[in-house]
mmCIF file of C-alpha atoms in Angstrom:
data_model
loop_
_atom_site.group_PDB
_atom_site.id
_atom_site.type_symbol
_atom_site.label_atom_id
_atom_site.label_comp_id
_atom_site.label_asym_id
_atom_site.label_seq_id
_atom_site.Cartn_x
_atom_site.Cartn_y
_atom_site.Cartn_z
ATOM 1 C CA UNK W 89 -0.202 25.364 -1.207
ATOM 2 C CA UNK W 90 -3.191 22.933 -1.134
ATOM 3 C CA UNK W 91 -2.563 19.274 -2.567
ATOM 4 C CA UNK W 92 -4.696 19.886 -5.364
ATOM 5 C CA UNK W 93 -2.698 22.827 -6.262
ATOM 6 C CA UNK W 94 0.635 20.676 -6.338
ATOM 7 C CA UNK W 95 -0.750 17.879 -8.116
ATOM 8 C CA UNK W 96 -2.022 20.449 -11.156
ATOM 9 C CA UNK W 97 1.615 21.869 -10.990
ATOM 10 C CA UNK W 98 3.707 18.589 -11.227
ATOM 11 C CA UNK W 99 1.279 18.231 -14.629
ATOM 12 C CA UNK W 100 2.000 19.873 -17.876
ATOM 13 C CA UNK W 101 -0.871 22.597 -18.957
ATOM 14 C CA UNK W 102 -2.666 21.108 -21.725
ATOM 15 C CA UNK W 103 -2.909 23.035 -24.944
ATOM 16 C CA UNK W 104 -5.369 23.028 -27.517
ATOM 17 C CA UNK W 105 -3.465 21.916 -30.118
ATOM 18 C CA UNK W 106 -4.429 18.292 -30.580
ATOM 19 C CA UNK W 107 -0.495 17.208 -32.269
ATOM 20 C CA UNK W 108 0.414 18.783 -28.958
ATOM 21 C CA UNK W 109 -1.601 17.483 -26.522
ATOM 22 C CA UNK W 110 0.209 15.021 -25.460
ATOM 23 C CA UNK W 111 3.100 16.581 -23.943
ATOM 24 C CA UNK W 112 4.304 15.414 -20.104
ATOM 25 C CA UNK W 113 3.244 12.070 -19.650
ATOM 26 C CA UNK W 114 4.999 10.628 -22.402
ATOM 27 C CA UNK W 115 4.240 13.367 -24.621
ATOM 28 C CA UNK W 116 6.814 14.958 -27.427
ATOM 29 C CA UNK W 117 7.667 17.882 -24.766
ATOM 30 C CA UNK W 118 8.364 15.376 -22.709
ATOM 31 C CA UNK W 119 10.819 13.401 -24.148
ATOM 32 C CA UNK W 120 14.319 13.428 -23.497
ATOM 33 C CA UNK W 121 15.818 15.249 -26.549
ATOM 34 C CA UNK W 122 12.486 16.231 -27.595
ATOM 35 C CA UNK W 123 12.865 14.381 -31.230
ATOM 36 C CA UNK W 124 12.866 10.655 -30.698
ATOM 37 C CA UNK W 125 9.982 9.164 -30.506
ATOM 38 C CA UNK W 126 10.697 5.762 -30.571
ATOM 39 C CA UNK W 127 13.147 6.519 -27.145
ATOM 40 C CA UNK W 128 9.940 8.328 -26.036
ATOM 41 C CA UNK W 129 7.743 5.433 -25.812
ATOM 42 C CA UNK W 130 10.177 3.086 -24.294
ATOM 43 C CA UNK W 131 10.668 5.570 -21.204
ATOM 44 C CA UNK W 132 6.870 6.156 -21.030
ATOM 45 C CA UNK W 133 6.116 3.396 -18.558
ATOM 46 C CA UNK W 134 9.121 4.654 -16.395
ATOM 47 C CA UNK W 135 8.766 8.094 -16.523
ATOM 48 C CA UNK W 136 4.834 7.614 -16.004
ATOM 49 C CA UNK W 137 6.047 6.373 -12.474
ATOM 50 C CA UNK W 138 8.153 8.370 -11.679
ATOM 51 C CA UNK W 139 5.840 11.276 -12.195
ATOM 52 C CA UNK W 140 3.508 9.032 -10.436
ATOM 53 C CA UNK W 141 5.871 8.443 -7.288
ATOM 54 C CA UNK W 142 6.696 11.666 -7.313
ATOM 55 C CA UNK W 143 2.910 13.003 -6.960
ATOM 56 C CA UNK W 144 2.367 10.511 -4.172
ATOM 57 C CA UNK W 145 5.746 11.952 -2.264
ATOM 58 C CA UNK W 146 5.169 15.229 -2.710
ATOM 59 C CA UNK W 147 1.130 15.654 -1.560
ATOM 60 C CA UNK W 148 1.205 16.540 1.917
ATOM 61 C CA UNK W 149 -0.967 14.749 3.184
ATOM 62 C CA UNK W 150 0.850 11.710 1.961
ATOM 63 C CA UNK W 151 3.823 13.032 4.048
ATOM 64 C CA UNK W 152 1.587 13.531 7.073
ATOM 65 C CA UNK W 153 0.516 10.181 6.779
ATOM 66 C CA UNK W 154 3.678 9.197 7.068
ATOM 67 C CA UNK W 155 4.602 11.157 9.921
ATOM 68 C CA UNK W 156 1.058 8.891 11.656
ATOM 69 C CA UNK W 157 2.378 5.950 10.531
ATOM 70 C CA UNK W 158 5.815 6.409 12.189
ATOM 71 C CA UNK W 159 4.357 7.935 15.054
ATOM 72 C CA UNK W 160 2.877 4.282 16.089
ATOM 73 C CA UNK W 161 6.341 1.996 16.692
ATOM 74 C CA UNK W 162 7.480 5.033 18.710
ATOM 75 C CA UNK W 163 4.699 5.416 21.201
ATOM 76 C CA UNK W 164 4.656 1.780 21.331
ATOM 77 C CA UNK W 165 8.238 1.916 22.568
ATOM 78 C CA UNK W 166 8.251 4.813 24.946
ATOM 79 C CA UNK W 167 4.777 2.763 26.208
ATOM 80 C CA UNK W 168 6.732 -0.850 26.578
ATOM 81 C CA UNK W 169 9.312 1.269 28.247
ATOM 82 C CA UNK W 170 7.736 3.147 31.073
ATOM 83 C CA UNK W 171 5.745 -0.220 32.364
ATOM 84 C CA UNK W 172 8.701 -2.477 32.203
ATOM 85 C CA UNK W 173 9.030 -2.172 35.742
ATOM 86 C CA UNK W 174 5.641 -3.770 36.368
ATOM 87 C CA UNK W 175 6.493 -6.667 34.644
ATOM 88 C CA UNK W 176 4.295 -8.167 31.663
ATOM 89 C CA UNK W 177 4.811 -10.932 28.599
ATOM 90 C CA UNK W 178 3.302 -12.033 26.047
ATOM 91 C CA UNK W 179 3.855 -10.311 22.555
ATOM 92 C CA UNK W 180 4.373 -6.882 23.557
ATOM 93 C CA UNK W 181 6.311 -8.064 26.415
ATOM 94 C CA UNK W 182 9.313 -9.461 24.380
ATOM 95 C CA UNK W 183 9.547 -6.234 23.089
ATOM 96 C CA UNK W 184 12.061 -5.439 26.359
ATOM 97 C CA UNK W 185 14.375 -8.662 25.083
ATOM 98 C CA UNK W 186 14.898 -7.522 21.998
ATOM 99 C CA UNK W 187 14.414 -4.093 20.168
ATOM 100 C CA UNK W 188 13.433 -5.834 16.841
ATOM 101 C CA UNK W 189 10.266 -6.404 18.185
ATOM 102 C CA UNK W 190 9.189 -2.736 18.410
ATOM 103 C CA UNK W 191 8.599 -3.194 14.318
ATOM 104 C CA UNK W 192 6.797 -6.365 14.589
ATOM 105 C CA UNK W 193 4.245 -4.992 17.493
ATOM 106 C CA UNK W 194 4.166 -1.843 15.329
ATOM 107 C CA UNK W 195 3.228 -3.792 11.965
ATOM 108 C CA UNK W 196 0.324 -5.846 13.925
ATOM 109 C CA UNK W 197 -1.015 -2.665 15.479
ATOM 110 C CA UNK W 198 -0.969 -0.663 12.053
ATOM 111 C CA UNK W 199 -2.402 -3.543 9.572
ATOM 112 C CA UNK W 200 -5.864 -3.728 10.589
ATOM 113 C CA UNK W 201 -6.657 0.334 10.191
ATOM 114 C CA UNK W 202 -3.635 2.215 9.428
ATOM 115 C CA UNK W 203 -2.372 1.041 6.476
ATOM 116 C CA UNK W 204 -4.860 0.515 4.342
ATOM 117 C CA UNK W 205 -6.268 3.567 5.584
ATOM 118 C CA UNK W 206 -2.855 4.730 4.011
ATOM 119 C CA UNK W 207 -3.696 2.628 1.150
ATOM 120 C CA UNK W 208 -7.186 3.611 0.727
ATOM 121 C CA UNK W 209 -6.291 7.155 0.090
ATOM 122 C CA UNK W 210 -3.714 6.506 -2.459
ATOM 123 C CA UNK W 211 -6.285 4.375 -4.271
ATOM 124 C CA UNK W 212 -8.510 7.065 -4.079
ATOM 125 C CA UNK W 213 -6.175 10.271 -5.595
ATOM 126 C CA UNK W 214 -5.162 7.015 -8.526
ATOM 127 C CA UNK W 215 -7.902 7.545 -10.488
ATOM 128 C CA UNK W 216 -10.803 9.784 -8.916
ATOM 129 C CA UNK W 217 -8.317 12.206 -8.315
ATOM 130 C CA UNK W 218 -7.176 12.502 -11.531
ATOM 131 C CA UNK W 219 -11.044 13.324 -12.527
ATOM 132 C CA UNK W 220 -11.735 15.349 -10.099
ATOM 133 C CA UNK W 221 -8.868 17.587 -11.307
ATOM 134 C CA UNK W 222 -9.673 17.468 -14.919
ATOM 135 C CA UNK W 223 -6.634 15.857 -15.829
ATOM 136 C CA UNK W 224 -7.425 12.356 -16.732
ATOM 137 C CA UNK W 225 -8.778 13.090 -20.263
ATOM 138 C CA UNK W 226 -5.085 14.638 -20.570
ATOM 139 C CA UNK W 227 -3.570 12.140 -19.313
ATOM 140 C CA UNK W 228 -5.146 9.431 -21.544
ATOM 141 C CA UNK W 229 -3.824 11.112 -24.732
ATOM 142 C CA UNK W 230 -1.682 9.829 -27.550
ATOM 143 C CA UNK W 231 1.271 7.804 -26.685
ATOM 144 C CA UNK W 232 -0.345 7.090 -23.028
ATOM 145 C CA UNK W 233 -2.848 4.134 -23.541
ATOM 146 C CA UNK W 234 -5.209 3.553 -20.875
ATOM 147 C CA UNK W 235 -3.973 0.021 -20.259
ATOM 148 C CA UNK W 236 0.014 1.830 -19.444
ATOM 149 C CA UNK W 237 -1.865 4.383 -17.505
ATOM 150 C CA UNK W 238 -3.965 1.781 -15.472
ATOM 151 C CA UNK W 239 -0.344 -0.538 -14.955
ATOM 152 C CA UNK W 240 1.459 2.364 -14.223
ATOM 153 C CA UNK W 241 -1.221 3.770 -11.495
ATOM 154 C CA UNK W 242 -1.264 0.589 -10.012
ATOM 155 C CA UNK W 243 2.258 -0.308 -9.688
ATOM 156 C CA UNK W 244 2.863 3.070 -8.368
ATOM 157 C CA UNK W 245 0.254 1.841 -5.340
ATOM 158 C CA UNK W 246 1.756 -0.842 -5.010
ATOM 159 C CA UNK W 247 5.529 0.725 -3.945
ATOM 160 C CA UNK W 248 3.292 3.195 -1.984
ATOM 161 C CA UNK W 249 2.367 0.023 0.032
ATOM 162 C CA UNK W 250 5.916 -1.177 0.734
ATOM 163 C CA UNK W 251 6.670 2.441 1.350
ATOM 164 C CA UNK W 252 4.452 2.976 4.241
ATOM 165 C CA UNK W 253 5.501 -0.443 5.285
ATOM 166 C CA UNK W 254 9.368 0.575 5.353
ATOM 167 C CA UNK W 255 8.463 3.692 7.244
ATOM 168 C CA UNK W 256 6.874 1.402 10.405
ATOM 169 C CA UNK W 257 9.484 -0.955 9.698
ATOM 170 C CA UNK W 258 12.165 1.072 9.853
ATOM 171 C CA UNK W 259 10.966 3.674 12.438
ATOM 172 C CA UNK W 260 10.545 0.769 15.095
ATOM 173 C CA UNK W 261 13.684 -0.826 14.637
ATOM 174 C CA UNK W 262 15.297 2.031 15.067
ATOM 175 C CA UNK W 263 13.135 3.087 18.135
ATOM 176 C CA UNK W 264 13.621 -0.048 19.112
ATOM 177 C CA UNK W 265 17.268 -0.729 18.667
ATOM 178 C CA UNK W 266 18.149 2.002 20.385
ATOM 179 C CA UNK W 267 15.684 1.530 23.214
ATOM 180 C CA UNK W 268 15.825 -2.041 24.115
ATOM 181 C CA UNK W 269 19.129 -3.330 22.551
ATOM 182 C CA UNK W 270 19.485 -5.699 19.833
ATOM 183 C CA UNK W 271 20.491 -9.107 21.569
ATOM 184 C CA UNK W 272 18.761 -12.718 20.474
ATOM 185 C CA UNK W 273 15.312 -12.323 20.476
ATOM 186 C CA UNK W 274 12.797 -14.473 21.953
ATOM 187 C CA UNK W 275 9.932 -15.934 18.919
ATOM 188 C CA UNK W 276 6.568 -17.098 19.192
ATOM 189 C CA UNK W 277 7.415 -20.076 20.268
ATOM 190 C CA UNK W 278 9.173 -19.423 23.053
ATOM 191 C CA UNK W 279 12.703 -20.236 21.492
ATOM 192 C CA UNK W 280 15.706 -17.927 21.307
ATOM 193 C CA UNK W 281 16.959 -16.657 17.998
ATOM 194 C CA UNK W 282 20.029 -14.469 16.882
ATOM 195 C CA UNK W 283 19.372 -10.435 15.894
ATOM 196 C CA UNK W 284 20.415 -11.315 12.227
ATOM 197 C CA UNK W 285 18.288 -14.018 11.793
ATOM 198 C CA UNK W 286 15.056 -12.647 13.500
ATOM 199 C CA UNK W 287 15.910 -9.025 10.983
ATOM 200 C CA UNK W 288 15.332 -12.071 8.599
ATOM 201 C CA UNK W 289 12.136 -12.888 9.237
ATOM 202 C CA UNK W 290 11.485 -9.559 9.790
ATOM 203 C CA UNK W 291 11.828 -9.075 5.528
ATOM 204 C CA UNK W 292 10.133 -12.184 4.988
ATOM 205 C CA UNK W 293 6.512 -10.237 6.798
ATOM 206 C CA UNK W 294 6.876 -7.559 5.301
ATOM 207 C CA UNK W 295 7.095 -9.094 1.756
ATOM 208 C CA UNK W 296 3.602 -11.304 2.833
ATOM 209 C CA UNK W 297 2.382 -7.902 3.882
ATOM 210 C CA UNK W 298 3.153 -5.809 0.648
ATOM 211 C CA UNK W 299 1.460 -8.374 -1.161
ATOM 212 C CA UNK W 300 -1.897 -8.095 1.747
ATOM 213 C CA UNK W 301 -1.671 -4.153 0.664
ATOM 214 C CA UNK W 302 -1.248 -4.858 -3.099
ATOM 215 C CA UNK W 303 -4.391 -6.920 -3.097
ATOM 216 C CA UNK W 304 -5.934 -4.178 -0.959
ATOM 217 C CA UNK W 305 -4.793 -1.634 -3.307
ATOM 218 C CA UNK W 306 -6.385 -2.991 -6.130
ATOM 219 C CA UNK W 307 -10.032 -3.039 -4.802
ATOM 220 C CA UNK W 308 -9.312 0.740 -4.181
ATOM 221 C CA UNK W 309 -7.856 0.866 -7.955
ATOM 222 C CA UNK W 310 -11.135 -0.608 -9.281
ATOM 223 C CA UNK W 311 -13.394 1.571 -6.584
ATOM 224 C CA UNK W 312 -11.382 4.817 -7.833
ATOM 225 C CA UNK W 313 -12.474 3.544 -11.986
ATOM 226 C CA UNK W 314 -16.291 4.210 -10.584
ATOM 227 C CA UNK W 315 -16.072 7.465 -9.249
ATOM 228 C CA UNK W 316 -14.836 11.337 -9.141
ATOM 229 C CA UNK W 317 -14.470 12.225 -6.082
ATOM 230 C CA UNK W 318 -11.615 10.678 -3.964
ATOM 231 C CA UNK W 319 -13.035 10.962 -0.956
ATOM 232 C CA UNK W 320 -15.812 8.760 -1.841
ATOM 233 C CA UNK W 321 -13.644 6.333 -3.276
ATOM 234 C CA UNK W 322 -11.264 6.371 -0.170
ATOM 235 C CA UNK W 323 -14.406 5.912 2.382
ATOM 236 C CA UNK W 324 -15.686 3.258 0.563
ATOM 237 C CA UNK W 325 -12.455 1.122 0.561
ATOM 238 C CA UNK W 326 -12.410 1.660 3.675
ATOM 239 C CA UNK W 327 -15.744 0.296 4.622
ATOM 240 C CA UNK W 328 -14.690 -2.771 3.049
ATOM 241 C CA UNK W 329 -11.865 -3.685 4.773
ATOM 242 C CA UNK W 330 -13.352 -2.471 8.090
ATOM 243 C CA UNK W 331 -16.291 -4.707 6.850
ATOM 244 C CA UNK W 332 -13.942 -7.539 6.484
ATOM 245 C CA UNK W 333 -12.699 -7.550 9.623
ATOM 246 C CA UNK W 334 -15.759 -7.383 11.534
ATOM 247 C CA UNK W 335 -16.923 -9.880 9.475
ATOM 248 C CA UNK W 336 -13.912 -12.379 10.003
ATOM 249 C CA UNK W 337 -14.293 -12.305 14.004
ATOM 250 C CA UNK W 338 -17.787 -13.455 13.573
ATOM 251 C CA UNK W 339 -18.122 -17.129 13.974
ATOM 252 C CA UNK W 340 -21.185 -17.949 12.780
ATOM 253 C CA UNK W 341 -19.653 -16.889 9.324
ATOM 254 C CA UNK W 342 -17.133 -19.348 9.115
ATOM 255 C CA UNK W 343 -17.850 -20.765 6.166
ATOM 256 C CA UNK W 344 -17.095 -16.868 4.774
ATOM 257 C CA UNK W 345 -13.619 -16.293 6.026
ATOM 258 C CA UNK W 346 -11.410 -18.562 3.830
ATOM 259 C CA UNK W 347 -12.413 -16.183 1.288
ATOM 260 C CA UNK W 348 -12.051 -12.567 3.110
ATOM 261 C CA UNK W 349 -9.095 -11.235 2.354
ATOM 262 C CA UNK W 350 -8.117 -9.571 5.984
ATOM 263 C CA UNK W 351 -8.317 -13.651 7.165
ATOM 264 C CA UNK W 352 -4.799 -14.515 6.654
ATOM 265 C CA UNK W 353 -3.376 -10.929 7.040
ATOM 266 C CA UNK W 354 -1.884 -11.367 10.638
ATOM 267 C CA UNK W 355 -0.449 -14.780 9.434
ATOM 268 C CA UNK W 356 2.831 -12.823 8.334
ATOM 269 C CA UNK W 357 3.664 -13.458 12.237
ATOM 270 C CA UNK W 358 3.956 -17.252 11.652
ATOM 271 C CA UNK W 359 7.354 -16.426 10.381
ATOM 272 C CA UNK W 360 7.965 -15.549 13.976
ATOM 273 C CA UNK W 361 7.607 -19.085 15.240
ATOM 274 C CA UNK W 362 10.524 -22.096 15.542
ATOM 275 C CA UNK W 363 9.905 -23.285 13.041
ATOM 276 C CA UNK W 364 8.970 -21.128 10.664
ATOM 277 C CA UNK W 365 4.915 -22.285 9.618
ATOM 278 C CA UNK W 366 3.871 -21.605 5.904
ATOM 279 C CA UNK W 367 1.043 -22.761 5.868
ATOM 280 C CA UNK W 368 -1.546 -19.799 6.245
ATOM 281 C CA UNK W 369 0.928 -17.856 4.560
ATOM 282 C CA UNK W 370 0.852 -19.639 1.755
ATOM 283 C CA UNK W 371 -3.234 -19.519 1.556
ATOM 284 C CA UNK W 372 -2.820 -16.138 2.202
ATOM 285 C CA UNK W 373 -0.311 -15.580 -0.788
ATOM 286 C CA UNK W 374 -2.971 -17.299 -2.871
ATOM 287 C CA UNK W 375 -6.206 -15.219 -1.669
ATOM 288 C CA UNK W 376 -4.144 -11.884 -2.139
ATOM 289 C CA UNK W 377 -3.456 -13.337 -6.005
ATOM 290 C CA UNK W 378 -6.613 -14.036 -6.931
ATOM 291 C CA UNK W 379 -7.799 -10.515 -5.297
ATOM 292 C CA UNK W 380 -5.548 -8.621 -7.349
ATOM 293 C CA UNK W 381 -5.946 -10.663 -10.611
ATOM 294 C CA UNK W 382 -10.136 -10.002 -10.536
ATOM 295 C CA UNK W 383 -9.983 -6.384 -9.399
ATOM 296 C CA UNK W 384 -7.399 -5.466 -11.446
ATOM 297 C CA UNK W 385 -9.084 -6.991 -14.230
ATOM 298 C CA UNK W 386 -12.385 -5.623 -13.726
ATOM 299 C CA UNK W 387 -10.563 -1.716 -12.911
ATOM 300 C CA UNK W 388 -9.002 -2.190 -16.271
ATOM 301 C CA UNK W 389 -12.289 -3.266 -17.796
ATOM 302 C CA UNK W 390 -14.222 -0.172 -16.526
ATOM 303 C CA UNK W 391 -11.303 1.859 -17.389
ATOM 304 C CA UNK W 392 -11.161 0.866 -20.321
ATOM 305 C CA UNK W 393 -14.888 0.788 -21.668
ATOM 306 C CA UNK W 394 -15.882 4.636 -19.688
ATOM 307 C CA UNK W 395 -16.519 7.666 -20.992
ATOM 308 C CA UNK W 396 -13.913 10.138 -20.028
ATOM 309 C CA UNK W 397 -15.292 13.713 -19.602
ATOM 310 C CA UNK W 398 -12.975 15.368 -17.249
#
């Protein structure tokens, strides 16, 4: 069964009745009881996401992204563990001291391409998806308001970011753990740091990096408000962080990169270092704020004023 095909399914079929076309999302056959619907609007938010997060788990793709994303802490393990006998240091060289950092080398291997990649395509099904299946127009009807479906879609990106993150996260520490041990682990700075502290830190990047993906994810949001197909929307999110990158290892640009959002994304590995350094995390924080304030603004703003015809 294709992804399209599941996606139609876990949606109601619309009838034409108009004092009944509102039923799934929200809608009177919806609702729990089927006669209250004063209950039924205050679950519409939550049972908007859980459709929503249930859509996202359940596309296959999705799940074989998944499957990709996992795949990278474990060939960086089995890697780190065949050429430990030559020797090596650096960052992927503390790896053999402790198994914790299996998800850290995993996490800066996977943020540049594969997670927003992973985010991109998520972005991309949000909205343009929803078109290019003909359900949006049913999904925008009476009790959903575009504004709950816009908050909704993008909170339900948003959890898809942390998800993916968990997934590398949780992968390599287990890879990890079970390869290399889970002793005091060796940071940035060279200093030596207990297992429960450094799992610690461990939280602490990827809470910076769920907020690098939530910015990320609302470009894609606002991307997915211009267009029908998904694909399109998911290439060209992508060509903006790849842009972003090339365009923050250019020097010449300098005066650019405060303001690219991909600048402070490997900063999360500050929280690595004895002591702990905020301070490009805390830029960072700020740049993925205002990201997500303007596109998230300007999604709802096209969302809002367009034409829905499919």
């Amino acid at each position: 069964m294709s992804a399209v095909d599941r996606s139609v399914m876990a949606r109601p079929a619309p009838t034409p009745s108009p004092s009944s076309s509102a039923v799934g999302h929200g809608g009177p056959a919806a609702a729990p009881g089927g006669s209250d619907p004063g209950r039924r609007r205050s679950l519409g938010v939550w049972s908007l996401l859980r459709s929503e997060l249930g859509l996202i788990g359940g596309r296959r793709r999705n799940q074989m992204g998944l499957l990709v994303l996992a795949a990278v802490p474990v060939l960086i393990a089995v890697a780190t563990r065949m050429s430990s006998r030559s020797g090596g240091g650096g960052f992927f060289g503390s790896i053999t001291d402790n198994g914790l950092f299996v998800a850290v080398a995993a996490l800066t291997v996977e943020i540049p391409m594969f997670l927003p990649l992973a985010m991109s395509m998520l972005a991309g099904d949000a909205i343009a998806g929803e078109a290019n299946q003909g359900t949006l127009r049913y999904l925008l009807t009476v009790p959903v308001s575009r504004t709950r479906l816009l908050f909704v879609k993008y909170l339900a990106l948003v959890v898809g970011g942390f998800w993916g993150l968990a997934v590398v996260v949780g992968t390599g520490l287990a890879v990890g753990v079970g390869v290399f041990g889970a002793g005091p682990a060796t940071t940035l700075s060279g200093t030596r740091i207990g297992f429960g502290e450094a799992s610690w830190r461990l939280v602490l990047a990827v809470l910076y990096l769920g907020v690098f993906l939530a910015a990320l994810s609302a470009i894609g949001l606002f991307v997915s408000t211009l267009t029908e197909q998904p694909i399109a929307a998911t290439i060209a999110v992508m060509i903006v962080n790849v842009t972003m990158w090339i365009l923050t290892g250019i020097a010449q640009l300098s005066w650019l990169h405060p303001y690219l959002l991909v600048h402070r994304a490997m900063s999360f590995a500050d929280v690595f270092r004895d002591p702990m350094w905020f301070g490009d995390i805390g830029t960072g924080l700020a740049l993925a704020g205002g990201y997500i304030l303007v596109f998230v603004a300007l999604a709802w703003a096209r969302l809002s004023g367009k034409d829905i015809t499919s």
